[in-house]
Amino acid sequence: MRRLVKVYDTTLRDGTQGEGVSFSMEDKVRLTSRLDAIGFHYIEGGWPGSNPKDLRFFRRMQDVTLKHAKLAAFSMTRRAGGATESDPNMRALVEAGAPVATIVGKSWDFHVTHALETTLPENVEMIRDSIAWLRPRMDEVIFDAEHFFDGFRANRDYALQTLKAAEAAGAHWLVLCDTNGGTLPQALVEILREVKTHIRTPFGIHVHNDAECAVANTLAAVLEGAGQVQGTINGYGERCGNANLVSVIPSLMLKLGVDCIPEPGLRELRDFSRFTSELANRKPWAAQPYVGDSAFAHKGGMHVSAVAKHPETYEHVDPEAVGNHRRVLVSELSGKSNILFKAREFGIDLDHETPDSRKILERLKALEDQGFQFEGAEASFELLMERALGRYTPFFELEAYRVIVEEQSASGEPVAEATVRVRVKGMLEHTAAAGNGPVNALDHALRKALEEFYPSLKQMRLLDYKVRILDESKGTAAKTRVLITSGDGEETWGTVGVADNIIEASWQALVDSIEYKLRRDR
Amino acid sequence: MRRLVKVYDTTLRDGTQGEGVSFSMEDKVRLTSRLDAIGFHYIEGGWPGSNPKDLRFFRRMQDVTLKHAKLAAFSMTRRAGGATESDPNMRALVEAGAPVATIVGKSWDFHVTHALETTLPENVEMIRDSIAWLRPRMDEVIFDAEHFFDGFRANRDYALQTLKAAEAAGAHWLVLCDTNGGTLPQALVEILREVKTHIRTPFGIHVHNDAECAVANTLAAVLEGAGQVQGTINGYGERCGNANLVSVIPSLMLKLGVDCIPEPGLRELRDFSRFTSELANRKPWAAQPYVGDSAFAHKGGMHVSAVAKHPETYEHVDPEAVGNHRRVLVSELSGKSNILFKAREFGIDLDHETPDSRKILERLKALEDQGFQFEGAEASFELLMERALGRYTPFFELEAYRVIVEEQSASGEPVAEATVRVRVKGMLEHTAAAGNGPVNALDHALRKALEEFYPSLKQMRLLDYKVRILDESKGTAAKTRVLITSGDGEETWGTVGVADNIIEASWQALVDSIEYKLRRDR
């Protein structure tokens, strides 16, 4: 039987400490569901005592059933000199209603005296009291020993004393943290070997990437017996980030013979990594190990011909194992196979030889050159194919639209108004509507024109609207890609538009979204 | 005396195998000069036999004197079944005129038979002949054992045989390559320990980052006795890249007590990393260990108050040691100490108890509740403080703006036009301008109104424009946050705007950007 290592994700808390990373509550709920479906063991949802948004998230999650993962709420120990049962952090932890509490405590003497500004014995009491109080109130209590490795180097006995206090108070896990991220693997292993002789409780590892060794440190700790790995998706996190679980998991499973998530989850890693970067509104990291666009991209001519014969010559694992795929960057053919690959992803079997598939390929290529991208915009891709094949009859035709946004300093509130002129079933409809902003106004005006002909549009809602600037260095003159997600209560679909003008890009995505709905209802 | 490890940079060859990385010949000359000035030992300039651009580079370099580094030219061994002295690769190496030749040869039996398609003994002869022929013709010959670690696992004796052939032929260095980048540190160390017992020649290490362990593997090899580390600046390279020397060097010097480049060079690392990304036309990696913008950026309130007192509490090394600096991010996670720290950065002295600091804090909290975020928008934050303190006199006042975006199906191209009415120095200016999109048009119209009063605005450019939809589930009716980065050739600054209406949010960020520039110039 293969050994099992549990995966603890802290993207929702430590990940959001990363510069430019923040999630709406809805994002957090979606991420939690995906993490659960993929098979993570613990999902740290936030710090309910520190901010109201996190507390709202935990309340919201009380209505959501997780199939696999346990939700964890994070907090510091009780305050110095205070009572545990009246401590607001402790109370918030219990109110959060999550089954797992993760308590962070100081294990570096210097931090106790100089950051926390309390005494060494009081800090040990704070750890002991907090865990002992939580123990009967939670399914599991995890102790995160902050700055453990720096602490061990500074005052070995004191660092161990904090672990022992947590152990004595009944912590289920002792997680050793390299909070500043500067510990190198060899030093980490030496410390782990000594620590193991002093504790009986299972231990975990939580490291940061400040010396670009977070993944290696995590793997080294597993080889030393760690039963839990903490980290984040794509390595998001404070400063240089946390251990990147998207690299840790496949190395454990494919190289070290350790189980952590179920096999099907492993094959979702690339997709999930991109989903997370999309929600975080961060550009995917092209050279990201295992899941990046470049991870199995071959450029050198010799490499390409060798890989074509025997992939293992220049690929350390099978890209499909993590849901990635091989790319060839040099030849013109590579573009075509990319597109064939993409079409297959959408369940359309194209082969090189039919004129139909050539038409689709040409159109797709032209659109991709303009910056279109069909990940998350399957509805636009389906319409594209229909249009390229000449099978497409639009439900309405645009004559003109106009959007006006106006602000008068006297009123203070800007006003957005749109007019739309469209031809529907032989009639010319000319409508006007207001909205929160230009796109919202356009949406309203277009619906006004169409709903009398197509009443089913009343069920349709725009659920999500995302904007990405392509070639950001051009500032406000850069090309814009807009992704819209729509739904009608039964189905959810994505559409895309690309243009220099953000209004025009939004219009394209809006029109595709409505056309898709009408085609489906027909 | 500290041990010395030599640094071998291959940014100019292996780095350019990375997706989207390419350098002009002039770029290569500039990079070589900087690498030399910083104190690298070897600079691999390219593969003169493989492409004419590389050969021209070596010709050009014959007129440049390097103070510290030795230039290396790269090549495969001679071809199978051919004569060494007439082999075009070998001849090109000598013609390149560089003092060092780096010869790559296969050490994985499978690659010999299945990629190279020759016999195992012939491959050994190719290594031996090539090195023996080059030895009297070059100052130094380095043997890169391609796929060494995979080869060792597949056929230990054969892999060692290739090293011994290179050693017998007189190679000065044996460099063990993890070409596919999938070897984990523990496996690498085990192999190194065995290899060391079989060779007498100094060895080096060359690894790729496909398992996110390239830096850790390089450091592990040094601890096992490697005297040379090969890698690239910022880790550029094929697929997931090479070992990132910008992380390897400071860890060696600051943590492992090993010398590699002179101290002043270490303090140039951040600057040089950015210079290289500039030439490669790649966005800097914000979370890059040691040198990234976020590497010493503190967001959590507790972290900030501790760092203000004692930087070592949350910084693994002194940022100045690598030419970086501390930053404090202001966000919903930040406490009072972030704001105090930030205020000091802008030369405003607040302390916890003054009514002024309370005013700023209240204003900040109110704006954050609306969705404002000041990470990357320090200029807006500075203006916020001035406004909260009542010290702010605007340079112009808005009366009204209007933006129109229109599309007529006949023309196909949407048109964006903006009008702006502002009061400047007592005058009412009313202007109109077109643009690529609504924000671009507003920017043009506003500048038209202001430039005659404030000519320095002509130097200012919008460099970056980012849009984020807050609470995305509301679709096009959701709140929008716009971040704008501007610059005037001397300084770069960020501003933010938040509103239901994307145009209004963009307008706020635009106005802040201009106000900031004018305040600074005053």
PDB file of C-alpha atoms in Angstrom, chain A residues 2 88-89 148 152-153 169 184 189 203 207 218 238-239 250 254 262 328 343 370-371 378 380 382 402 407 422 512:
ATOM      1  CA  ARG A   2       1.249   3.460  -0.900  1.00  0.00           C
ATOM      2  CA  PRO A  88     -12.605  37.300  20.427  1.00  0.00           C
ATOM      3  CA  ASN A  89     -10.392  35.222  18.131  1.00  0.00           C
ATOM      4  CA  PHE A 148       9.776  27.145  13.722  1.00  0.00           C
ATOM      5  CA  PHE A 152      15.031  26.272  16.431  1.00  0.00           C
ATOM      6  CA  ARG A 153      18.279  27.829  15.257  1.00  0.00           C
ATOM      7  CA  ALA A 169      -2.803  20.192  25.032  1.00  0.00           C
ATOM      8  CA  LEU A 184      17.475  25.828   2.690  1.00  0.00           C
ATOM      9  CA  VAL A 189      16.242  18.247   7.013  1.00  0.00           C
ATOM     10  CA  PHE A 203       3.699  16.594  11.830  1.00  0.00           C
ATOM     11  CA  VAL A 207       7.054  26.772   3.935  1.00  0.00           C
ATOM     12  CA  THR A 218       8.138  20.391   1.219  1.00  0.00           C
ATOM     13  CA  GLU A 238       2.894  36.741   0.935  1.00  0.00           C
ATOM     14  CA  ARG A 239       6.140  38.104  -0.560  1.00  0.00           C
ATOM     15  CA  PRO A 250       2.487  15.583  -8.943  1.00  0.00           C
ATOM     16  CA  LEU A 254       4.402  10.544  -9.881  1.00  0.00           C
ATOM     17  CA  PRO A 262      -7.269  10.717  -6.178  1.00  0.00           C
ATOM     18  CA  VAL A 328       5.689  22.365 -30.554  1.00  0.00           C
ATOM     19  CA  ALA A 343     -11.354  21.261 -31.192  1.00  0.00           C
ATOM     20  CA  GLN A 370      -6.238  38.847 -32.750  1.00  0.00           C
ATOM     21  CA  GLY A 371      -6.067  37.713 -29.127  1.00  0.00           C
ATOM     22  CA  GLU A 378     -17.092  27.416 -25.208  1.00  0.00           C
ATOM     23  CA  SER A 380     -18.337  31.460 -28.640  1.00  0.00           C
ATOM     24  CA  GLU A 382     -19.391  26.669 -30.943  1.00  0.00           C
ATOM     25  CA  ARG A 402     -24.437  54.130 -29.274  1.00  0.00           C
ATOM     26  CA  GLU A 407     -20.992  63.090 -15.598  1.00  0.00           C
ATOM     27  CA  VAL A 422     -31.390  46.088 -34.619  1.00  0.00           C
ATOM     28  CA  ASP A 512     -22.669  35.743 -28.640  1.00  0.00           C
TER      29      ASP A 512
END
